[in-house]
Amino acid sequence: MADRIIKGKVVKLGDYVNTDVISPSRWMREGLDVLRLHTMEAIRKDFYRDVNPGDILVGGRNFGCGSHREPATAIMEVLGVSAIVADSVARLYFRNCIAFGIPVFAVDGISRLVEEGEEMEIVLHADRVTFTNKTKGGELSALPIPETMARVLEAGGVYKLLKQRLAEGY
Amino acid sequence: MGMTMAEKILARHSGMNQIKAGEYVTAKVDQVCIYDSFIDIEKGMLESGIEGGLTRVWDKSRVVILIDHGAPAMDKNVKMAQKHVAIRNLVKKLDLPLFFDVKAGICHQVMVDKGFILPGSFVVVPDSHTTIYGALNCGGTGIGETEMAWVLHFGELWFQVPETIKVEVSGDLKEGVTAKDIFLHISGTYGTEVAQYKSMEWVGPTIDSLSLDGRLCIANQSVELGAKFSLFKADQKTLDFVKDRAVRSYEPVQPDPDAKYEKVYEVDAAALEPLVAQPHSLEVVNPAAFYGDVKINQANIGGCANGRLEDIAWAARILKGKTVHRDVRCIVGPASWVVYKEAMQKGYLETLIDAGVIVCHPHCGPCTGMMGAMAPGEVCITATSRNFKGRMGSPEASIYLASPATVAASAIAGHIIDPREVL
């Protein structure tokens, strides 16, 4: 299979961006269209204006820590984020991204490799994943996505995989 | 080779004799619980083109449904009320017998109260604080609603076997220092990623002497350290507690003497003071006395982290014969009606009401800002689960996090104090 390539402009956030910040509970229940206007507002006003479809979201330590709330992941789909890469990613946020079919990577040092507005290229090779700063150079690499997770990602998320499974008569 | 408790639970549930950290397994689940977001699963399936939405579950005796976050419906724009109607209709469609509606309390406490949480078993809930079940030697961990859709069909899900870190706690806690302070000591000293993707095992004489309520608090809060599981051994206290309430048979797990630990942390409990985490992270922690000049507007005790009998007993002990400061709203929310009734029978609720406390019905509100929302510039000290920016309403509010004892004492003083000042 050909290497999958994800290329996009970097939108960058800091350390410990928790899910109360990504998806504030006072807006969460109003639906994703409303939530979109308020995501990250506690740390960055009008964040949605800074994100364009295809952008790659880069975070620092423990991205997505806190509550398991899925709107904090769903909102990335709404914003059109093509991948999330952070120095480290909280366990539940990581699982939810995979479940939604959003490529997610915990790569220590990524926040030093790229800055806001720079172009990054992510290449999913068979034996590794590489992260390249296309604007000013520099590269990091990580282990490939484990097979269990890759299957979910390739299907486009758990619901799509579930649909396939149910259609097969399970 | 020896296995940790997490390895043993995952091995047992994936039909293997031997597994080790790093491997991936498909594990069978003993029990699930889903709250207000249950309806999101039906919605997600329909939006993905799965005809009929959710039409079956793998085993009805293993699916608990209740409503606890906004319960009873709290909004007059009725979005929440409509969601609750949809949940009730879905429960009817599937004919699920274990449905507690808005009537039982907070999911994790209800699961414990009703004997669904058993030593050696494996439970997933779409909620981060599911690690709480480790207090009863049960492998509990959070997943998302989307993954729960998979579990509801097949009764299993993939997991990576985590590394385990061991925390050995010895020494007698000083008067006024509680389980919550042990957690705050760990988060303040080692940070909120110390257990990222890992299982924690809590051992030592101090842990043995803790009540189940104290262990439940630590296991609950372990997700704030990144933990996937937070496991305690099943001792006589555990077995006595589950004996008459267990919904099915169970077999506790013990770590093997030669189990492999990624790291071992030692805590001297005798050296701990009542601690406070400052806004907006659980990593910046200092003794309560350090924050003496912080005036407060609200003081909360409750949620799945601190809404148990021991927590309410602390509040009652400290507030007995005293009055909540005139500038402070003090909210105490028992985690379930079982806890509420016990607290009532022991006279704690009367003591609290006499002191001017707002005793609320069991639900998630005191932790999530769904009740007692904070305005910009206001300050809350809370014995709940998180002090994140915006969690209780305005992002311009400040949330300090501490033990029920410290919160109750601060409610009297009107500013943060060390509870020993009023003991």
XYZ file of C-alpha atoms in Angstrom:
593
model
C 0.000 0.000 0.000
C 1.232 3.491 -0.839
C 2.421 5.678 2.007
C -0.318 7.955 3.240
C 0.614 11.625 3.267
C -1.041 14.346 5.334
C 0.097 17.868 4.575
C -1.192 21.043 6.144
C -0.649 24.362 7.816
C 0.110 24.211 11.532
C -2.224 25.659 14.126
C -0.432 25.526 17.434
C -1.555 25.379 21.046
C 0.350 25.042 24.310
C 0.628 22.484 27.100
C -2.250 20.914 29.040
C -5.082 21.930 26.748
C -7.873 20.057 28.520
C -11.279 19.044 27.208
C -13.076 21.649 29.348
C -11.139 24.189 27.251
C -11.671 22.420 23.916
C -15.348 21.851 24.630
C -16.623 24.233 27.338
C -19.582 22.599 29.044
C -21.655 25.768 28.914
C -21.695 25.528 25.102
C -21.267 21.798 24.611
C -24.967 21.001 24.770
C -25.918 23.625 22.199
C -24.691 21.496 19.320
C -21.445 21.451 17.351
C -22.288 24.533 15.260
C -22.475 26.646 18.399
C -19.598 24.851 20.123
C -17.418 25.631 17.103
C -17.630 29.342 17.956
C -16.480 28.727 21.536
C -13.880 25.994 21.317
C -10.632 27.055 23.079
C -12.125 30.432 24.034
C -10.745 30.217 27.564
C -7.209 30.265 26.131
C -7.646 31.682 22.606
C -10.591 33.812 21.514
C -12.152 33.098 18.109
C -9.987 30.036 17.619
C -12.323 28.785 14.885
C -11.330 31.733 12.679
C -7.700 30.606 12.803
C -8.405 27.079 11.578
C -8.986 26.117 7.959
C -9.937 22.701 6.642
C -6.823 20.576 6.216
C -4.835 22.280 8.971
C -2.807 20.183 11.386
C -3.324 20.910 15.059
C -0.121 20.796 17.111
C -0.204 20.695 20.901
C 2.218 20.466 23.806
C 2.071 18.131 26.796
C -0.991 16.080 27.710
C -3.226 17.361 24.928
C -6.889 16.616 25.581
C -6.535 15.718 29.260
C -9.571 15.627 31.526
C -13.115 14.606 30.686
C -13.733 11.969 28.012
C -16.322 14.193 26.297
C -16.604 13.345 22.626
C -17.655 16.812 21.435
C -14.030 17.798 22.138
C -13.033 15.349 19.405
C -16.062 15.851 17.155
C -15.317 19.570 16.981
C -11.991 18.803 15.272
C -13.901 17.010 12.538
C -16.209 20.041 12.212
C -13.207 22.377 11.938
C -11.688 20.109 9.304
C -8.494 19.372 11.246
C -6.583 16.752 9.228
C -4.408 15.438 12.054
C -3.522 16.134 15.680
C 0.081 15.897 16.838
C 1.212 16.756 20.356
C 4.220 16.162 22.593
C 1.919 13.862 24.507
C -1.779 13.091 24.192
C -4.112 12.102 27.031
C -5.274 8.504 26.782
C -8.996 9.078 26.295
C -8.497 11.871 23.791
C -6.176 9.610 21.838
C -8.737 6.781 21.809
C -11.543 9.112 20.807
C -9.556 10.515 17.877
C -8.900 7.022 16.565
C -12.561 6.132 17.095
C -13.533 9.174 15.002
C -10.991 8.310 12.313
C -8.829 11.363 13.029
C -5.081 10.604 12.749
C -3.488 11.396 16.122
C 0.140 11.156 17.175
C 2.029 11.597 20.425
C 5.495 12.763 19.351
C 7.737 14.194 22.012
C 9.421 17.313 20.637
C 6.830 18.172 17.978
C 6.102 21.512 19.656
C 9.738 22.489 19.091
C 9.757 21.322 15.467
C 6.986 23.527 14.088
C 5.441 26.928 14.708
C 2.040 28.373 13.931
C 1.513 28.972 10.224
C 4.312 26.682 9.031
C 3.690 23.786 6.661
C 4.040 20.285 8.043
C 4.035 16.976 6.215
C 3.189 13.708 7.925
C 4.062 10.527 6.047
C 2.757 7.172 7.244
C 5.405 4.709 6.077
C 5.056 0.991 6.753
C 7.759 1.017 9.413
C 7.531 4.567 10.805
C 5.748 7.879 10.665
C 7.712 11.016 9.792
C 6.874 14.611 10.641
C 8.633 17.226 8.484
C 8.663 20.988 8.778
C 8.335 21.933 5.080
C 8.767 25.649 5.795
C 12.140 25.646 7.479
C 13.228 22.003 7.560
C 13.658 19.555 10.401
C 12.142 16.131 10.918
C 10.999 13.803 13.677
C 9.890 10.229 13.383
C 7.724 7.924 15.440
C 6.707 4.266 15.488
C 4.010 3.288 13.004
C 0.400 3.260 14.157
C -0.302 -0.169 15.697
C -2.356 -2.465 13.460
C -5.403 -2.483 15.766
C -5.708 1.298 15.551
C -4.732 1.488 11.876
C -7.704 -0.743 11.001
C -10.100 1.694 12.668
C -8.447 4.710 11.030
C -8.524 3.116 7.569
C -12.215 2.343 7.945
C -12.828 6.002 8.818
C -13.739 5.422 12.446
C -15.573 2.978 14.657
C -19.084 3.687 13.343
C -17.993 2.928 9.776
C -16.273 -0.226 10.939
C -19.382 -1.179 12.893
C -21.529 -0.610 9.810
C -19.276 -2.958 7.801
C -19.375 -5.572 10.525
C -23.159 -5.442 10.846
C -23.537 -5.633 7.046
C -21.425 -8.800 7.159
C -24.091 -10.318 9.383
C -22.375 -10.130 12.773
C 6.666 -14.429 34.369
C 4.813 -12.556 37.098
C 1.925 -10.278 36.234
C 0.577 -7.052 37.699
C -3.101 -6.685 38.593
C -3.807 -4.893 35.301
C -2.114 -7.666 33.318
C -4.076 -10.309 35.200
C -7.423 -8.614 34.649
C -6.785 -8.098 30.935
C -5.400 -11.638 30.544
C -8.422 -13.154 32.238
C -10.815 -11.154 30.062
C -9.072 -11.900 26.809
C -8.740 -15.632 27.388
C -4.966 -15.644 27.746
C -2.801 -17.170 30.445
C 0.071 -14.794 30.099
C 0.241 -11.267 28.721
C 2.620 -8.399 29.218
C 2.652 -4.627 28.957
C 2.691 -3.302 25.408
C 0.647 -6.093 23.819
C -2.778 -5.478 22.322
C -5.701 -7.628 23.388
C -9.411 -7.835 22.752
C -10.981 -8.009 26.185
C -14.480 -9.075 27.168
C -16.319 -6.615 29.353
C -18.256 -7.665 32.477
C -20.417 -4.592 32.879
C -21.010 -1.199 31.306
C -22.855 1.879 32.472
C -23.924 4.727 30.219
C -25.422 8.030 31.339
C -26.920 11.052 29.565
C -24.824 10.454 26.445
C -26.489 7.069 25.784
C -28.624 8.716 23.137
C -25.492 9.973 21.327
C -24.729 6.359 20.419
C -28.063 5.946 18.654
C -27.513 9.298 16.943
C -23.969 8.399 15.860
C -25.133 5.103 14.398
C -28.023 6.676 12.491
C -25.782 9.442 11.128
C -23.352 6.776 9.925
C -26.145 5.140 7.973
C -26.682 2.166 10.259
C -30.334 1.406 9.647
C -32.540 1.391 12.719
C -29.746 2.811 14.905
C -29.095 0.811 18.036
C -31.306 -2.265 17.883
C -29.624 -4.719 20.239
C -27.110 -5.103 23.054
C -24.921 -8.126 23.619
C -26.251 -8.897 27.104
C -29.008 -6.909 28.796
C -27.893 -7.913 32.285
C -24.602 -6.143 31.696
C -25.879 -2.769 30.554
C -26.751 -0.158 33.178
C -28.344 3.087 31.976
C -29.044 6.174 34.066
C -29.160 9.950 33.868
C -26.906 11.873 36.251
C -25.252 14.885 34.631
C -28.257 17.144 34.185
C -30.716 15.342 36.379
C -33.590 15.982 36.613
C -33.618 18.152 33.465
C -32.415 21.611 34.484
C -33.030 23.695 31.424
C -36.128 25.592 30.506
C -35.157 25.614 26.853
C -35.925 21.887 27.276
C -33.071 20.541 25.134
C -31.999 18.445 28.067
C -35.560 17.429 28.884
C -36.029 16.287 25.293
C -32.786 14.352 25.438
C -34.028 12.560 28.531
C -37.246 11.631 26.720
C -35.163 10.227 23.869
C -33.087 8.181 26.341
C -36.235 6.749 27.948
C -37.609 5.844 24.521
C -34.363 4.146 23.535
C -34.338 2.158 26.783
C -37.908 1.046 26.017
C -37.056 0.160 22.427
C -34.211 -2.070 23.621
C -36.166 -3.313 26.630
C -33.254 -2.731 29.006
C -34.064 -3.792 32.571
C -31.249 -1.946 34.390
C -32.468 1.616 33.923
C -32.382 4.028 36.875
C -33.432 7.206 35.077
C -32.699 10.369 37.137
C -33.530 8.566 40.366
C -30.380 6.843 41.619
C -27.498 9.304 41.618
C -24.066 9.576 40.026
C -23.219 6.631 37.801
C -20.006 5.502 39.511
C -21.492 5.545 43.003
C -24.644 3.782 41.817
C -22.538 1.057 40.193
C -20.678 0.579 43.480
C -23.835 0.771 45.658
C -25.693 -1.786 43.602
C -22.976 -4.427 43.452
C -22.097 -4.158 39.755
C -18.471 -3.456 40.626
C -16.689 -6.622 41.668
C -13.104 -7.611 42.436
C -11.229 -8.991 39.431
C -13.886 -7.853 36.952
C -13.544 -5.517 33.985
C -15.840 -2.531 33.439
C -15.894 0.275 30.867
C -17.978 3.452 31.006
C -17.932 6.432 28.654
C -16.539 8.598 31.425
C -12.994 9.468 32.413
C -13.485 8.769 36.130
C -14.175 5.077 35.522
C -10.743 4.400 37.057
C -12.626 4.683 40.386
C -13.585 0.994 40.249
C -9.980 0.005 40.903
C -10.657 0.795 44.562
C -12.683 -2.434 44.633
C -10.005 -4.363 42.717
C -12.023 -3.998 39.504
C -10.361 -2.966 36.252
C -12.327 0.138 35.338
C -11.417 2.460 32.529
C -13.021 5.155 30.409
C -13.810 4.935 26.717
C -15.814 7.149 24.362
C -19.445 6.784 23.337
C -18.373 5.757 19.831
C -16.340 2.867 21.186
C -19.198 2.039 23.525
C -21.344 1.442 20.426
C -18.924 -1.358 19.564
C -18.980 -2.761 23.096
C -22.789 -2.745 23.155
C -22.818 -4.997 20.084
C -19.977 -7.371 20.803
C -19.273 -7.119 24.539
C -15.581 -6.574 23.894
C -13.031 -3.969 22.837
C -9.332 -3.653 22.045
C -6.890 -2.509 24.703
C -3.189 -2.098 25.000
C -1.837 -3.794 28.099
C -0.444 -0.931 30.193
C 2.808 -0.668 32.086
C 2.223 -0.457 35.823
C 3.618 1.955 38.366
C 3.435 1.074 42.020
C 2.786 3.619 44.750
C 3.799 2.467 48.235
C 2.298 4.577 50.975
C 3.375 4.159 54.590
C 3.061 6.152 57.786
C 0.009 7.409 59.662
C -1.887 10.330 58.193
C -1.995 13.291 60.542
C -5.331 14.434 61.889
C -7.128 16.452 59.191
C -5.142 14.857 56.339
C -7.135 12.522 54.099
C -7.023 10.323 50.994
C -7.579 13.383 48.818
C -4.344 14.853 50.132
C -2.464 11.696 49.109
C -3.721 12.227 45.551
C -2.874 15.940 45.623
C 0.601 15.107 46.880
C 1.166 12.807 43.895
C -0.210 15.251 41.300
C 1.719 18.149 42.810
C 4.981 16.235 43.146
C 5.038 14.066 40.030
C 2.684 15.938 37.714
C -0.502 15.101 35.898
C 1.157 12.775 33.400
C 2.963 10.513 35.838
C 0.614 7.641 34.961
C -0.153 8.484 31.310
C -1.485 5.281 29.639
C -0.379 3.337 32.736
C -1.953 1.303 35.473
C -1.335 2.305 39.071
C -1.134 -0.112 42.005
C -1.599 1.384 45.456
C -0.043 -0.596 48.304
C 1.340 -0.201 51.803
C 0.073 0.092 55.374
C -1.518 3.518 54.833
C -3.518 2.216 51.891
C -4.560 -0.828 53.948
C -5.832 1.451 56.689
C -7.824 3.702 54.321
C -11.569 3.216 54.161
C -13.123 2.141 50.861
C -14.427 5.705 50.527
C -10.868 7.003 50.702
C -9.651 4.450 48.161
C -12.532 5.315 45.847
C -11.456 8.959 45.965
C -7.867 8.125 45.037
C -8.850 5.697 42.271
C -11.319 8.231 40.886
C -8.763 11.016 40.817
C -6.067 8.839 39.261
C -7.338 9.673 35.785
C -6.061 13.188 36.491
C -2.617 11.569 36.615
C -3.252 10.011 33.204
C -4.007 6.540 34.572
C -5.798 3.856 32.610
C -6.412 1.779 35.740
C -5.890 2.547 39.417
C -5.955 -0.728 41.302
C -6.088 -1.666 44.958
C -5.899 -5.177 46.382
C -9.138 -6.728 47.583
C -8.851 -6.993 51.356
C -11.396 -7.905 54.033
C -12.993 -4.444 53.779
C -13.522 -4.943 50.058
C -14.904 -8.458 50.429
C -17.237 -7.457 53.273
C -18.561 -4.584 51.191
C -19.343 -6.591 48.049
C -20.493 -9.749 49.848
C -24.207 -9.051 50.056
C -24.556 -6.830 47.020
C -22.611 -8.668 44.291
C -24.744 -9.212 41.186
C -22.627 -12.180 40.112
C -19.713 -14.287 41.286
C -16.218 -12.845 41.200
C -12.587 -13.669 41.776
C -10.169 -10.992 43.031
C -6.734 -10.515 41.451
C -3.450 -10.218 43.311
C -0.205 -8.986 41.803
C 2.440 -11.704 41.507
C 5.466 -11.226 43.778
C 7.675 -11.062 40.670
C 5.391 -8.729 38.703
C 7.250 -6.135 36.670
C 6.776 -2.458 37.552
C 7.936 0.382 35.397
C 8.570 2.457 38.472
C 7.926 2.442 42.208
C 7.061 5.617 44.120
C 7.273 5.827 47.902
C 5.109 8.198 49.878
C 5.569 9.051 53.534
C 1.985 9.738 54.548
C 3.015 11.020 57.976
C 4.736 13.987 56.326
C 1.663 15.143 54.400
C -0.269 18.314 55.175
C -3.752 19.313 54.003
C -3.083 20.342 50.397
C -4.684 22.603 47.818
C -4.304 22.655 44.014
C -4.549 26.147 42.584
C -6.314 27.204 39.370
C -6.309 25.892 36.635
C -4.301 22.702 36.960
C -3.827 19.930 39.484
C -0.059 20.233 39.189
C 0.471 23.337 41.270
C -0.147 22.152 44.808
C 0.744 23.760 48.140
C -0.245 23.337 51.790
C -3.652 24.911 52.497
C -2.040 27.480 54.802
C -0.131 28.877 51.786
C -3.409 30.165 50.300
C -4.629 31.847 53.491
C -5.340 35.172 51.818
C -7.556 33.690 49.080
C -11.155 34.732 49.725
C -13.823 32.365 48.457
C -17.387 32.758 47.187
C -18.320 29.106 47.021
C -17.288 25.810 48.614
C -18.357 22.522 46.997
C -18.181 18.947 48.241
C -19.538 16.136 46.113
C -19.412 14.452 42.731
C -17.964 11.019 42.077
C -14.682 12.151 43.643
C -15.958 13.240 47.078
C -19.679 12.668 47.477
C -19.411 9.653 49.768
C -20.332 9.138 53.404
C -16.823 9.744 54.751
C -16.634 13.030 52.837
C -19.973 14.202 54.193
C -18.952 13.060 57.672
C -15.903 15.333 57.436
C -18.059 18.269 56.390
C -20.493 17.594 59.254
C -17.728 17.194 61.813
C -16.154 20.503 60.842
C -19.378 22.455 60.404
C -21.115 21.134 63.537
C -22.290 24.079 65.586
C -20.661 26.523 63.158
C -22.039 28.714 60.392
C -21.011 28.995 56.766
C -19.462 32.450 56.227
C -22.000 35.032 55.057
C -20.134 35.634 51.779
C -19.909 31.927 50.937
C -22.348 29.469 49.359
C -21.480 25.976 50.559
C -22.887 23.139 48.434
C -22.754 19.503 49.537
C -24.011 16.859 47.128
C -24.109 13.201 48.185
C -23.143 10.978 45.248
C -26.198 8.726 45.384
C -29.475 8.347 47.258
C -27.943 5.444 49.168
C -25.264 7.807 50.461
C -27.836 10.559 50.988
C -29.996 8.328 53.161
C -27.033 7.099 55.227
C -25.921 10.682 55.763
C -29.434 11.577 56.796
C -29.694 8.663 59.240
C -26.397 9.628 60.835
C -27.609 13.180 61.321
C -24.960 14.692 59.044
C -27.444 16.407 56.767
C -29.199 18.076 59.667
C -25.867 19.348 60.965
C -25.014 20.715 57.533
C -28.403 22.353 57.035
C -28.142 23.996 60.468
C -24.763 25.402 59.448
C -26.282 26.974 56.349
C -25.138 24.433 53.773
C -27.086 23.876 50.562
C -27.545 20.103 50.521
C -28.412 19.105 46.980
C -29.812 15.956 45.448
C -27.364 13.381 44.024
C -26.172 14.392 40.520
C -23.017 15.657 38.834
C -23.861 19.368 39.222
C -21.550 20.342 42.106
C -18.545 19.213 40.024
C -19.569 20.408 36.573
C -21.027 23.821 37.336
C -24.450 22.559 36.341
C -25.501 23.720 39.793
C -23.764 26.619 41.501
C -22.237 28.110 38.356
C -19.406 30.574 38.953
C -19.534 34.151 37.636
C -16.458 35.974 36.259
C -14.043 36.872 39.036
C -15.592 34.511 41.575
C -13.573 31.954 43.520
C -14.575 28.415 44.411
C -12.803 25.874 46.577
C -14.015 22.429 45.726
C -13.705 18.836 46.828
C -14.757 17.429 43.464
C -12.666 16.174 40.573
C -11.230 19.092 38.554
C -10.189 22.731 38.784
C -9.969 23.401 35.050
C -10.586 26.796 33.532
C -14.260 27.285 32.740
C -15.346 23.970 34.254
C -17.860 25.558 36.620
C -19.065 28.335 34.338
C -17.056 31.437 33.552
C -13.476 30.930 32.337
C -12.714 34.013 34.429
C -13.664 32.187 37.641
C -10.973 30.544 39.795
C -11.263 27.017 41.135
C -9.093 25.661 43.949
C -9.267 21.948 44.700
C -8.872 20.320 48.118
C -10.206 17.705 50.531
C -13.732 17.883 51.997
C -12.150 18.807 55.349
C -10.260 21.755 53.865
C -13.290 22.883 51.856
C -15.634 22.735 54.862
C -13.166 24.632 57.059
C -12.706 27.279 54.353
C -16.480 27.654 54.048
C -16.574 28.765 57.688
C -13.600 31.118 57.415
C -14.590 32.723 54.106
C -11.071 32.182 52.841
C -8.859 29.122 52.375
C -7.635 27.655 55.653
C -5.974 24.534 56.982
C -8.806 22.400 58.452
C -6.787 21.795 61.602
C -7.454 25.397 62.557
C -11.069 24.480 63.289
C -10.755 20.860 64.418
